[in-house]
mmCIF file with all atom_site columns, C-alpha atoms in Angstrom:
data_model
loop_
_atom_site.group_PDB
_atom_site.id
_atom_site.type_symbol
_atom_site.label_atom_id
_atom_site.label_alt_id
_atom_site.label_comp_id
_atom_site.label_asym_id
_atom_site.label_entity_id
_atom_site.label_seq_id
_atom_site.pdbx_PDB_ins_code
_atom_site.Cartn_x
_atom_site.Cartn_y
_atom_site.Cartn_z
_atom_site.occupancy
_atom_site.B_iso_or_equiv
_atom_site.pdbx_formal_charge
_atom_site.auth_seq_id
_atom_site.auth_comp_id
_atom_site.auth_asym_id
_atom_site.auth_atom_id
_atom_site.pdbx_PDB_model_num
ATOM 1   C CA . GLN A 1 1   ? -40.992 18.295  -3.019  1.00 0.00 ? 1   GLN A CA 1
ATOM 2   C CA . LYS A 1 2   ? -38.728 19.483  -0.086  1.00 0.00 ? 2   LYS A CA 1
ATOM 3   C CA . GLU A 1 3   ? -35.401 21.303  -1.332  1.00 0.00 ? 3   GLU A CA 1
ATOM 4   C CA . VAL A 1 4   ? -32.120 22.179  0.105   1.00 0.00 ? 4   VAL A CA 1
ATOM 5   C CA . GLU A 1 5   ? -30.044 24.317  -2.181  1.00 0.00 ? 5   GLU A CA 1
ATOM 6   C CA . GLN A 1 6   ? -26.092 24.798  -1.795  1.00 0.00 ? 6   GLN A CA 1
ATOM 7   C CA . ASN A 1 7   ? -23.254 26.117  -4.526  1.00 0.00 ? 7   ASN A CA 1
ATOM 8   C CA . SER A 1 8   ? -21.965 23.409  -5.645  1.00 0.00 ? 8   SER A CA 1
ATOM 9   C CA . GLY A 1 9   ? -18.498 25.353  -5.777  1.00 0.00 ? 9   GLY A CA 1
ATOM 10  C CA . PRO A 1 10  ? -15.495 24.782  -5.674  1.00 0.00 ? 10  PRO A CA 1
ATOM 11  C CA . LEU A 1 11  ? -15.352 27.633  -3.453  1.00 0.00 ? 11  LEU A CA 1
ATOM 12  C CA . SER A 1 12  ? -11.959 28.773  -2.990  1.00 0.00 ? 12  SER A CA 1
ATOM 13  C CA . VAL A 1 13  ? -10.333 30.733  -0.040  1.00 0.00 ? 13  VAL A CA 1
ATOM 14  C CA . PRO A 1 14  ? -7.218  31.408  1.714   1.00 0.00 ? 14  PRO A CA 1
ATOM 15  C CA . GLU A 1 15  ? -5.576  29.981  4.586   1.00 0.00 ? 15  GLU A CA 1
ATOM 16  C CA . GLY A 1 16  ? -6.254  31.859  7.321   1.00 0.00 ? 16  GLY A CA 1
ATOM 17  C CA . ALA A 1 17  ? -9.538  33.747  5.949   1.00 0.00 ? 17  ALA A CA 1
ATOM 18  C CA . ILE A 1 18  ? -12.813 33.055  6.650   1.00 0.00 ? 18  ILE A CA 1
ATOM 19  C CA . ALA A 1 19  ? -15.016 30.502  4.492   1.00 0.00 ? 19  ALA A CA 1
ATOM 20  C CA . SER A 1 20  ? -18.756 31.230  4.297   1.00 0.00 ? 20  SER A CA 1
ATOM 21  C CA . LEU A 1 21  ? -20.761 28.224  3.317   1.00 0.00 ? 21  LEU A CA 1
ATOM 22  C CA . ASN A 1 22  ? -24.554 29.128  2.534   1.00 0.00 ? 22  ASN A CA 1
ATOM 23  C CA . CYS A 1 23  ? -27.717 27.008  2.185   1.00 0.00 ? 23  CYS A CA 1
ATOM 24  C CA . THR A 1 24  ? -31.351 27.839  1.396   1.00 0.00 ? 24  THR A CA 1
ATOM 25  C CA . TYR A 1 25  ? -34.462 25.559  1.945   1.00 0.00 ? 25  TYR A CA 1
ATOM 26  C CA . SER A 1 26  ? -37.942 25.503  0.463   1.00 0.00 ? 26  SER A CA 1
ATOM 27  C CA . ASP A 1 27  ? -40.090 24.017  3.613   1.00 0.00 ? 27  ASP A CA 1
ATOM 28  C CA . ARG A 1 28  ? -41.057 26.885  5.855   1.00 0.00 ? 28  ARG A CA 1
ATOM 29  C CA . GLY A 1 29  ? -41.703 24.753  8.768   1.00 0.00 ? 29  GLY A CA 1
ATOM 30  C CA . SER A 1 30  ? -38.507 23.039  8.920   1.00 0.00 ? 30  SER A CA 1
ATOM 31  C CA . GLN A 1 31  ? -37.499 22.624  12.602  1.00 0.00 ? 31  GLN A CA 1
ATOM 32  C CA . SER A 1 32  ? -33.739 21.561  12.313  1.00 0.00 ? 32  SER A CA 1
ATOM 33  C CA . PHE A 1 33  ? -30.411 22.241  10.514  1.00 0.00 ? 33  PHE A CA 1
ATOM 34  C CA . PHE A 1 34  ? -27.324 20.743  10.274  1.00 0.00 ? 34  PHE A CA 1
ATOM 35  C CA . TRP A 1 35  ? -23.838 20.865  8.548   1.00 0.00 ? 35  TRP A CA 1
ATOM 36  C CA . TYR A 1 36  ? -21.906 17.724  7.785   1.00 0.00 ? 36  TYR A CA 1
ATOM 37  C CA . ARG A 1 37  ? -18.366 17.922  6.589   1.00 0.00 ? 37  ARG A CA 1
ATOM 38  C CA . GLN A 1 38  ? -17.527 15.115  3.768   1.00 0.00 ? 38  GLN A CA 1
ATOM 39  C CA . TYR A 1 39  ? -14.036 14.233  2.957   1.00 0.00 ? 39  TYR A CA 1
ATOM 40  C CA . SER A 1 40  ? -12.889 13.022  -0.479  1.00 0.00 ? 40  SER A CA 1
ATOM 41  C CA . GLY A 1 41  ? -14.011 8.997   -0.196  1.00 0.00 ? 41  GLY A CA 1
ATOM 42  C CA . LYS A 1 42  ? -14.817 8.984   3.380   1.00 0.00 ? 42  LYS A CA 1
ATOM 43  C CA . SER A 1 43  ? -18.248 9.049   5.141   1.00 0.00 ? 43  SER A CA 1
ATOM 44  C CA . PRO A 1 44  ? -20.074 12.517  6.170   1.00 0.00 ? 44  PRO A CA 1
ATOM 45  C CA . GLU A 1 45  ? -19.215 13.898  9.708   1.00 0.00 ? 45  GLU A CA 1
ATOM 46  C CA . LEU A 1 46  ? -21.496 15.904  11.887  1.00 0.00 ? 46  LEU A CA 1
ATOM 47  C CA . ILE A 1 47  ? -19.995 19.349  12.526  1.00 0.00 ? 47  ILE A CA 1
ATOM 48  C CA . MET A 1 48  ? -22.736 21.496  13.539  1.00 0.00 ? 48  MET A CA 1
ATOM 49  C CA . SER A 1 49  ? -26.202 21.406  14.525  1.00 0.00 ? 49  SER A CA 1
ATOM 50  C CA . ILE A 1 50  ? -28.764 24.758  15.032  1.00 0.00 ? 50  ILE A CA 1
ATOM 51  C CA . TYR A 1 51  ? -32.576 24.804  15.699  1.00 0.00 ? 51  TYR A CA 1
ATOM 52  C CA . SER A 1 52  ? -33.416 28.421  16.862  1.00 0.00 ? 52  SER A CA 1
ATOM 53  C CA . ASN A 1 53  ? -32.839 31.446  14.870  1.00 0.00 ? 53  ASN A CA 1
ATOM 54  C CA . GLY A 1 54  ? -29.306 33.340  15.217  1.00 0.00 ? 54  GLY A CA 1
ATOM 55  C CA . ASP A 1 55  ? -25.803 32.340  15.783  1.00 0.00 ? 55  ASP A CA 1
ATOM 56  C CA . LYS A 1 56  ? -24.357 28.929  17.372  1.00 0.00 ? 56  LYS A CA 1
ATOM 57  C CA . GLU A 1 57  ? -20.377 28.909  17.977  1.00 0.00 ? 57  GLU A CA 1
ATOM 58  C CA . ASP A 1 58  ? -18.127 25.965  18.043  1.00 0.00 ? 58  ASP A CA 1
ATOM 59  C CA . GLY A 1 59  ? -14.663 26.561  18.141  1.00 0.00 ? 59  GLY A CA 1
ATOM 60  C CA . ARG A 1 60  ? -13.543 27.557  14.551  1.00 0.00 ? 60  ARG A CA 1
ATOM 61  C CA . PHE A 1 61  ? -17.313 27.003  13.246  1.00 0.00 ? 61  PHE A CA 1
ATOM 62  C CA . THR A 1 62  ? -20.341 29.170  13.570  1.00 0.00 ? 62  THR A CA 1
ATOM 63  C CA . ALA A 1 63  ? -23.654 28.161  12.062  1.00 0.00 ? 63  ALA A CA 1
ATOM 64  C CA . GLN A 1 64  ? -26.516 30.956  11.469  1.00 0.00 ? 64  GLN A CA 1
ATOM 65  C CA . LEU A 1 65  ? -29.900 30.468  10.840  1.00 0.00 ? 65  LEU A CA 1
ATOM 66  C CA . ASN A 1 66  ? -32.589 32.932  9.971   1.00 0.00 ? 66  ASN A CA 1
ATOM 67  C CA . LYS A 1 67  ? -35.619 31.175  9.560   1.00 0.00 ? 67  LYS A CA 1
ATOM 68  C CA . ALA A 1 68  ? -38.086 34.309  8.041   1.00 0.00 ? 68  ALA A CA 1
ATOM 69  C CA . SER A 1 69  ? -35.269 34.063  4.722   1.00 0.00 ? 69  SER A CA 1
ATOM 70  C CA . GLN A 1 70  ? -34.824 30.409  4.630   1.00 0.00 ? 70  GLN A CA 1
ATOM 71  C CA . TYR A 1 71  ? -31.501 30.633  5.193   1.00 0.00 ? 71  TYR A CA 1
ATOM 72  C CA . VAL A 1 72  ? -28.739 28.762  6.862   1.00 0.00 ? 72  VAL A CA 1
ATOM 73  C CA . SER A 1 73  ? -24.834 29.590  6.481   1.00 0.00 ? 73  SER A CA 1
ATOM 74  C CA . LEU A 1 74  ? -21.727 28.308  8.014   1.00 0.00 ? 74  LEU A CA 1
ATOM 75  C CA . LEU A 1 75  ? -18.749 30.426  8.930   1.00 0.00 ? 75  LEU A CA 1
ATOM 76  C CA . ILE A 1 76  ? -14.910 28.810  9.181   1.00 0.00 ? 76  ILE A CA 1
ATOM 77  C CA . ARG A 1 77  ? -12.668 31.016  10.768  1.00 0.00 ? 77  ARG A CA 1
ATOM 78  C CA . ASP A 1 78  ? -9.063  31.202  10.256  1.00 0.00 ? 78  ASP A CA 1
ATOM 79  C CA . SER A 1 79  ? -9.252  28.117  7.581   1.00 0.00 ? 79  SER A CA 1
ATOM 80  C CA . GLN A 1 80  ? -6.906  25.356  7.496   1.00 0.00 ? 80  GLN A CA 1
ATOM 81  C CA . PRO A 1 81  ? -5.905  23.379  4.480   1.00 0.00 ? 81  PRO A CA 1
ATOM 82  C CA . SER A 1 82  ? -7.380  20.125  6.958   1.00 0.00 ? 82  SER A CA 1
ATOM 83  C CA . ASP A 1 83  ? -10.802 22.236  6.376   1.00 0.00 ? 83  ASP A CA 1
ATOM 84  C CA . SER A 1 84  ? -10.748 21.375  2.350   1.00 0.00 ? 84  SER A CA 1
ATOM 85  C CA . ALA A 1 85  ? -13.745 19.185  1.844   1.00 0.00 ? 85  ALA A CA 1
ATOM 86  C CA . THR A 1 86  ? -17.337 19.060  0.744   1.00 0.00 ? 86  THR A CA 1
ATOM 87  C CA . TYR A 1 87  ? -19.690 20.444  3.108   1.00 0.00 ? 87  TYR A CA 1
ATOM 88  C CA . LEU A 1 88  ? -23.357 19.352  3.176   1.00 0.00 ? 88  LEU A CA 1
ATOM 89  C CA . CYS A 1 89  ? -26.475 21.256  4.245   1.00 0.00 ? 89  CYS A CA 1
ATOM 90  C CA . ALA A 1 90  ? -29.339 18.921  5.993   1.00 0.00 ? 90  ALA A CA 1
ATOM 91  C CA . VAL A 1 91  ? -32.718 20.136  7.154   1.00 0.00 ? 91  VAL A CA 1
ATOM 92  C CA . ASN A 1 92  ? -35.245 18.678  8.762   1.00 0.00 ? 92  ASN A CA 1
ATOM 93  C CA . SER A 1 93  ? -38.871 19.182  8.370   1.00 0.00 ? 93  SER A CA 1
ATOM 94  C CA . TYR A 1 94  ? -39.861 17.352  11.441  1.00 0.00 ? 94  TYR A CA 1
ATOM 95  C CA . SER A 1 95  ? -40.427 18.597  14.935  1.00 0.00 ? 95  SER A CA 1
ATOM 96  C CA . GLY A 1 96  ? -39.277 15.367  16.515  1.00 0.00 ? 96  GLY A CA 1
ATOM 97  C CA . GLY A 1 97  ? -38.338 12.028  16.663  1.00 0.00 ? 97  GLY A CA 1
ATOM 98  C CA . GLY A 1 98  ? -35.873 10.022  14.128  1.00 0.00 ? 98  GLY A CA 1
ATOM 99  C CA . ALA A 1 99  ? -34.032 11.630  10.942  1.00 0.00 ? 99  ALA A CA 1
ATOM 100 C CA . ASP A 1 100 ? -36.496 10.381  8.253   1.00 0.00 ? 100 ASP A CA 1
ATOM 101 C CA . GLY A 1 101 ? -37.652 13.915  7.453   1.00 0.00 ? 101 GLY A CA 1
ATOM 102 C CA . LEU A 1 102 ? -34.119 15.086  6.799   1.00 0.00 ? 102 LEU A CA 1
ATOM 103 C CA . THR A 1 103 ? -33.311 16.583  3.225   1.00 0.00 ? 103 THR A CA 1
ATOM 104 C CA . PHE A 1 104 ? -29.202 16.600  2.357   1.00 0.00 ? 104 PHE A CA 1
ATOM 105 C CA . GLY A 1 105 ? -28.061 19.390  0.113   1.00 0.00 ? 105 GLY A CA 1
ATOM 106 C CA . LYS A 1 106 ? -25.827 18.528  -2.873  1.00 0.00 ? 106 LYS A CA 1
ATOM 107 C CA . GLY A 1 107 ? -22.597 19.991  -0.846  1.00 0.00 ? 107 GLY A CA 1
ATOM 108 C CA . THR A 1 108 ? -20.486 22.806  -1.270  1.00 0.00 ? 108 THR A CA 1
ATOM 109 C CA . HIS A 1 109 ? -16.802 21.968  -2.162  1.00 0.00 ? 109 HIS A CA 1
ATOM 110 C CA . LEU A 1 110 ? -14.261 24.058  -0.168  1.00 0.00 ? 110 LEU A CA 1
ATOM 111 C CA . ILE A 1 111 ? -10.749 24.368  -1.184  1.00 0.00 ? 111 ILE A CA 1
ATOM 112 C CA . ILE A 1 112 ? -8.148  26.066  1.256   1.00 0.00 ? 112 ILE A CA 1
ATOM 113 C CA . GLN A 1 113 ? -5.227  27.221  -0.560  1.00 0.00 ? 113 GLN A CA 1
ATOM 114 C CA . PRO A 1 114 ? -2.154  27.253  1.463   1.00 0.00 ? 114 PRO A CA 1
ATOM 115 C CA . ASP B 2 1   ? -15.608 5.110   14.686  1.00 0.00 ? 1   ASP B CA 1
ATOM 116 C CA . ALA B 2 2   ? -15.904 1.147   15.452  1.00 0.00 ? 2   ALA B CA 1
ATOM 117 C CA . GLY B 2 3   ? -19.350 2.183   16.745  1.00 0.00 ? 3   GLY B CA 1
ATOM 118 C CA . ILE B 2 4   ? -20.980 1.219   13.177  1.00 0.00 ? 4   ILE B CA 1
ATOM 119 C CA . THR B 2 5   ? -19.585 -1.090  10.171  1.00 0.00 ? 5   THR B CA 1
ATOM 120 C CA . GLN B 2 6   ? -20.324 -1.956  6.898   1.00 0.00 ? 6   GLN B CA 1
ATOM 121 C CA . SER B 2 7   ? -19.989 -4.873  4.896   1.00 0.00 ? 7   SER B CA 1
ATOM 122 C CA . PRO B 2 8   ? -18.559 -5.311  2.176   1.00 0.00 ? 8   PRO B CA 1
ATOM 123 C CA . ARG B 2 9   ? -17.239 -2.201  1.637   1.00 0.00 ? 9   ARG B CA 1
ATOM 124 C CA . HIS B 2 10  ? -16.760 -2.869  -2.056  1.00 0.00 ? 10  HIS B CA 1
ATOM 125 C CA . LYS B 2 11  ? -18.438 -5.055  -4.091  1.00 0.00 ? 11  LYS B CA 1
ATOM 126 C CA . VAL B 2 12  ? -18.837 -5.981  -7.874  1.00 0.00 ? 12  VAL B CA 1
ATOM 127 C CA . THR B 2 13  ? -21.575 -7.673  -9.226  1.00 0.00 ? 13  THR B CA 1
ATOM 128 C CA . GLU B 2 14  ? -23.775 -8.264  -12.202 1.00 0.00 ? 14  GLU B CA 1
ATOM 129 C CA . THR B 2 15  ? -27.624 -7.165  -13.401 1.00 0.00 ? 15  THR B CA 1
ATOM 130 C CA . GLY B 2 16  ? -29.971 -9.492  -12.062 1.00 0.00 ? 16  GLY B CA 1
ATOM 131 C CA . THR B 2 17  ? -28.011 -10.732 -9.453  1.00 0.00 ? 17  THR B CA 1
ATOM 132 C CA . PRO B 2 18  ? -29.245 -10.118 -5.434  1.00 0.00 ? 18  PRO B CA 1
ATOM 133 C CA . VAL B 2 19  ? -27.048 -8.113  -3.307  1.00 0.00 ? 19  VAL B CA 1
ATOM 134 C CA . THR B 2 20  ? -26.975 -7.740  0.548   1.00 0.00 ? 20  THR B CA 1
ATOM 135 C CA . LEU B 2 21  ? -25.529 -4.931  2.371   1.00 0.00 ? 21  LEU B CA 1
ATOM 136 C CA . ARG B 2 22  ? -24.862 -5.196  6.140   1.00 0.00 ? 22  ARG B CA 1
ATOM 137 C CA . CYS B 2 23  ? -24.960 -2.187  8.412   1.00 0.00 ? 23  CYS B CA 1
ATOM 138 C CA . HIS B 2 24  ? -23.816 -3.629  12.206  1.00 0.00 ? 24  HIS B CA 1
ATOM 139 C CA . GLN B 2 25  ? -24.066 -1.142  14.980  1.00 0.00 ? 25  GLN B CA 1
ATOM 140 C CA . THR B 2 26  ? -22.522 -1.524  18.688  1.00 0.00 ? 26  THR B CA 1
ATOM 141 C CA . GLU B 2 27  ? -24.098 2.144   19.997  1.00 0.00 ? 27  GLU B CA 1
ATOM 142 C CA . ASN B 2 28  ? -27.546 0.199   20.678  1.00 0.00 ? 28  ASN B CA 1
ATOM 143 C CA . HIS B 2 29  ? -29.141 3.262   19.157  1.00 0.00 ? 29  HIS B CA 1
ATOM 144 C CA . ARG B 2 30  ? -32.867 2.766   18.102  1.00 0.00 ? 30  ARG B CA 1
ATOM 145 C CA . TYR B 2 31  ? -32.784 4.528   14.467  1.00 0.00 ? 31  TYR B CA 1
ATOM 146 C CA . MET B 2 32  ? -30.868 3.331   11.679  1.00 0.00 ? 32  MET B CA 1
ATOM 147 C CA . TYR B 2 33  ? -30.945 4.417   7.818   1.00 0.00 ? 33  TYR B CA 1
ATOM 148 C CA . TRP B 2 34  ? -29.478 3.247   4.817   1.00 0.00 ? 34  TRP B CA 1
ATOM 149 C CA . TYR B 2 35  ? -28.770 6.485   2.191   1.00 0.00 ? 35  TYR B CA 1
ATOM 150 C CA . ARG B 2 36  ? -27.506 6.045   -1.549  1.00 0.00 ? 36  ARG B CA 1
ATOM 151 C CA . GLN B 2 37  ? -25.179 8.861   -2.632  1.00 0.00 ? 37  GLN B CA 1
ATOM 152 C CA . ASP B 2 38  ? -24.718 9.610   -6.359  1.00 0.00 ? 38  ASP B CA 1
ATOM 153 C CA . PRO B 2 39  ? -22.833 12.783  -7.891  1.00 0.00 ? 39  PRO B CA 1
ATOM 154 C CA . GLY B 2 40  ? -25.468 15.412  -8.753  1.00 0.00 ? 40  GLY B CA 1
ATOM 155 C CA . HIS B 2 41  ? -27.860 13.920  -6.293  1.00 0.00 ? 41  HIS B CA 1
ATOM 156 C CA . GLY B 2 42  ? -26.620 13.989  -2.947  1.00 0.00 ? 42  GLY B CA 1
ATOM 157 C CA . LEU B 2 43  ? -27.623 11.558  0.010   1.00 0.00 ? 43  LEU B CA 1
ATOM 158 C CA . ARG B 2 44  ? -30.920 10.140  -0.294  1.00 0.00 ? 44  ARG B CA 1
ATOM 159 C CA . LEU B 2 45  ? -32.912 7.886   2.043   1.00 0.00 ? 45  LEU B CA 1
ATOM 160 C CA . ILE B 2 46  ? -33.481 4.710   0.977   1.00 0.00 ? 46  ILE B CA 1
ATOM 161 C CA . HIS B 2 47  ? -35.427 3.001   4.048   1.00 0.00 ? 47  HIS B CA 1
ATOM 162 C CA . TYR B 2 48  ? -34.998 3.659   7.713   1.00 0.00 ? 48  TYR B CA 1
ATOM 163 C CA . SER B 2 49  ? -35.775 1.612   10.833  1.00 0.00 ? 49  SER B CA 1
ATOM 164 C CA . TYR B 2 50  ? -37.165 2.916   14.202  1.00 0.00 ? 50  TYR B CA 1
ATOM 165 C CA . GLY B 2 51  ? -36.504 -0.918  15.993  1.00 0.00 ? 51  GLY B CA 1
ATOM 166 C CA . VAL B 2 52  ? -36.493 -4.251  15.709  1.00 0.00 ? 52  VAL B CA 1
ATOM 167 C CA . LYS B 2 53  ? -38.731 -5.531  12.596  1.00 0.00 ? 53  LYS B CA 1
ATOM 168 C CA . ASP B 2 54  ? -40.182 -1.554  12.506  1.00 0.00 ? 54  ASP B CA 1
ATOM 169 C CA . THR B 2 55  ? -38.931 -0.248  9.026   1.00 0.00 ? 55  THR B CA 1
ATOM 170 C CA . ASP B 2 56  ? -40.482 2.330   6.299   1.00 0.00 ? 56  ASP B CA 1
ATOM 171 C CA . LYS B 2 57  ? -40.033 3.310   2.995   1.00 0.00 ? 57  LYS B CA 1
ATOM 172 C CA . GLY B 2 58  ? -37.591 6.586   1.998   1.00 0.00 ? 58  GLY B CA 1
ATOM 173 C CA . GLU B 2 59  ? -37.558 9.056   -0.800  1.00 0.00 ? 59  GLU B CA 1
ATOM 174 C CA . VAL B 2 60  ? -35.518 6.341   -3.017  1.00 0.00 ? 60  VAL B CA 1
ATOM 175 C CA . SER B 2 61  ? -37.024 3.119   -2.088  1.00 0.00 ? 61  SER B CA 1
ATOM 176 C CA . ASP B 2 62  ? -38.101 1.132   -5.174  1.00 0.00 ? 62  ASP B CA 1
ATOM 177 C CA . GLY B 2 63  ? -35.813 -2.063  -5.808  1.00 0.00 ? 63  GLY B CA 1
ATOM 178 C CA . TYR B 2 64  ? -34.622 -2.216  -2.083  1.00 0.00 ? 64  TYR B CA 1
ATOM 179 C CA . SER B 2 65  ? -35.750 -4.101  0.785   1.00 0.00 ? 65  SER B CA 1
ATOM 180 C CA . VAL B 2 66  ? -34.683 -4.064  4.288   1.00 0.00 ? 66  VAL B CA 1
ATOM 181 C CA . SER B 2 67  ? -34.721 -5.776  7.341   1.00 0.00 ? 67  SER B CA 1
ATOM 182 C CA . ARG B 2 68  ? -33.817 -5.825  10.685  1.00 0.00 ? 68  ARG B CA 1
ATOM 183 C CA . SER B 2 69  ? -34.320 -8.917  13.187  1.00 0.00 ? 69  SER B CA 1
ATOM 184 C CA . LYS B 2 70  ? -31.427 -7.470  15.686  1.00 0.00 ? 70  LYS B CA 1
ATOM 185 C CA . THR B 2 71  ? -31.344 -4.065  17.210  1.00 0.00 ? 71  THR B CA 1
ATOM 186 C CA . GLU B 2 72  ? -27.624 -3.780  16.283  1.00 0.00 ? 72  GLU B CA 1
ATOM 187 C CA . ASP B 2 73  ? -28.240 -5.262  12.394  1.00 0.00 ? 73  ASP B CA 1
ATOM 188 C CA . PHE B 2 74  ? -29.760 -3.319  9.355   1.00 0.00 ? 74  PHE B CA 1
ATOM 189 C CA . LEU B 2 75  ? -29.755 -5.375  6.172   1.00 0.00 ? 75  LEU B CA 1
ATOM 190 C CA . LEU B 2 76  ? -30.165 -3.775  2.753   1.00 0.00 ? 76  LEU B CA 1
ATOM 191 C CA . THR B 2 77  ? -31.075 -6.108  -0.156  1.00 0.00 ? 77  THR B CA 1
ATOM 192 C CA . LEU B 2 78  ? -31.089 -5.589  -3.956  1.00 0.00 ? 78  LEU B CA 1
ATOM 193 C CA . GLU B 2 79  ? -33.375 -8.290  -5.153  1.00 0.00 ? 79  GLU B CA 1
ATOM 194 C CA . SER B 2 80  ? -32.320 -8.136  -8.644  1.00 0.00 ? 80  SER B CA 1
ATOM 195 C CA . ALA B 2 81  ? -29.341 -5.503  -9.095  1.00 0.00 ? 81  ALA B CA 1
ATOM 196 C CA . THR B 2 82  ? -29.550 -3.077  -12.025 1.00 0.00 ? 82  THR B CA 1
ATOM 197 C CA . SER B 2 83  ? -26.770 -0.545  -13.181 1.00 0.00 ? 83  SER B CA 1
ATOM 198 C CA . SER B 2 84  ? -29.075 2.419   -11.650 1.00 0.00 ? 84  SER B CA 1
ATOM 199 C CA . GLN B 2 85  ? -28.036 0.978   -8.176  1.00 0.00 ? 85  GLN B CA 1
ATOM 200 C CA . THR B 2 86  ? -24.404 1.511   -8.540  1.00 0.00 ? 86  THR B CA 1
ATOM 201 C CA . SER B 2 87  ? -23.631 3.668   -5.831  1.00 0.00 ? 87  SER B CA 1
ATOM 202 C CA . VAL B 2 88  ? -22.093 4.463   -2.431  1.00 0.00 ? 88  VAL B CA 1
ATOM 203 C CA . TYR B 2 89  ? -24.352 3.442   0.176   1.00 0.00 ? 89  TYR B CA 1
ATOM 204 C CA . PHE B 2 90  ? -23.969 4.599   3.562   1.00 0.00 ? 90  PHE B CA 1
ATOM 205 C CA . CYS B 2 91  ? -25.845 3.500   7.107   1.00 0.00 ? 91  CYS B CA 1
ATOM 206 C CA . ALA B 2 92  ? -26.494 6.066   9.573   1.00 0.00 ? 92  ALA B CA 1
ATOM 207 C CA . ILE B 2 93  ? -27.617 5.721   13.017  1.00 0.00 ? 93  ILE B CA 1
ATOM 208 C CA . SER B 2 94  ? -29.173 8.406   15.632  1.00 0.00 ? 94  SER B CA 1
ATOM 209 C CA . ASP B 2 95  ? -30.249 7.726   19.142  1.00 0.00 ? 95  ASP B CA 1
ATOM 210 C CA . THR B 2 96  ? -34.193 8.892   20.558  1.00 0.00 ? 96  THR B CA 1
ATOM 211 C CA . SER B 2 97  ? -33.256 12.193  20.886  1.00 0.00 ? 97  SER B CA 1
ATOM 212 C CA . ASN B 2 98  ? -31.822 13.335  17.976  1.00 0.00 ? 98  ASN B CA 1
ATOM 213 C CA . THR B 2 99  ? -33.472 14.920  15.005  1.00 0.00 ? 99  THR B CA 1
ATOM 214 C CA . GLY B 2 100 ? -30.935 14.881  12.207  1.00 0.00 ? 100 GLY B CA 1
ATOM 215 C CA . GLU B 2 101 ? -27.903 14.162  14.210  1.00 0.00 ? 101 GLU B CA 1
ATOM 216 C CA . LEU B 2 102 ? -26.629 11.047  12.309  1.00 0.00 ? 102 LEU B CA 1
ATOM 217 C CA . PHE B 2 103 ? -23.417 9.197   12.515  1.00 0.00 ? 103 PHE B CA 1
ATOM 218 C CA . PHE B 2 104 ? -22.448 7.458   9.197   1.00 0.00 ? 104 PHE B CA 1
ATOM 219 C CA . GLY B 2 105 ? -20.406 4.235   8.700   1.00 0.00 ? 105 GLY B CA 1
ATOM 220 C CA . GLU B 2 106 ? -18.020 3.880   6.286   1.00 0.00 ? 106 GLU B CA 1
ATOM 221 C CA . GLY B 2 107 ? -19.810 3.433   3.030   1.00 0.00 ? 107 GLY B CA 1
ATOM 222 C CA . SER B 2 108 ? -20.008 0.542   0.761   1.00 0.00 ? 108 SER B CA 1
ATOM 223 C CA . ARG B 2 109 ? -19.237 0.852   -3.019  1.00 0.00 ? 109 ARG B CA 1
ATOM 224 C CA . LEU B 2 110 ? -21.053 -0.840  -5.055  1.00 0.00 ? 110 LEU B CA 1
ATOM 225 C CA . THR B 2 111 ? -20.728 -1.399  -9.249  1.00 0.00 ? 111 THR B CA 1
ATOM 226 C CA . VAL B 2 112 ? -23.411 -3.396  -11.069 1.00 0.00 ? 112 VAL B CA 1
ATOM 227 C CA . LEU B 2 113 ? -22.158 -4.107  -14.760 1.00 0.00 ? 113 LEU B CA 1
#
């Protein structure tokens, strides 16, 4: 059973600070890694994907991947109240094709306090 | 956001009745997926499709069937709904180059009494 673990939170961060969200996964052969944001009552929305070790930056978001430690993280700089949402980590064990090998974590609830 | 739509968005039904949820896309994407989301479980894959009449089972397929007769439509059917199938159902699509970059529909909230 492939597992993706996230702290459910809530994680409370002051506005303007850095929010750090963490995810660990069990399948060492996992190939691709994703972060989705889900506002309450809405559908998940892809915000970051990362495929190789290291950091990937996109605006205020940075995804970090360490395959040796089986660890993925998402940093949100200059956190805004609009960043308050549940963040889902997803890991794909397949090297190509579709997303049927995708396993989602249960999500971390992030609250940005004004 | 109009690239993928689900219907109905909300449905209340009784145990033992059949239910069909529809997912319609205008993106001409090859891959389509049905997920359910429940508190404490996260998103779980029910069935998926790699093309017209090409479907396969996901992690939690028992009690569900699917059909894809056209590229744009992916139907999820509960032959005889049970209370354990009360959930929020999401349809998702991806193109041939993606390995997990999904675009989700708005979701369908199903309550089985």
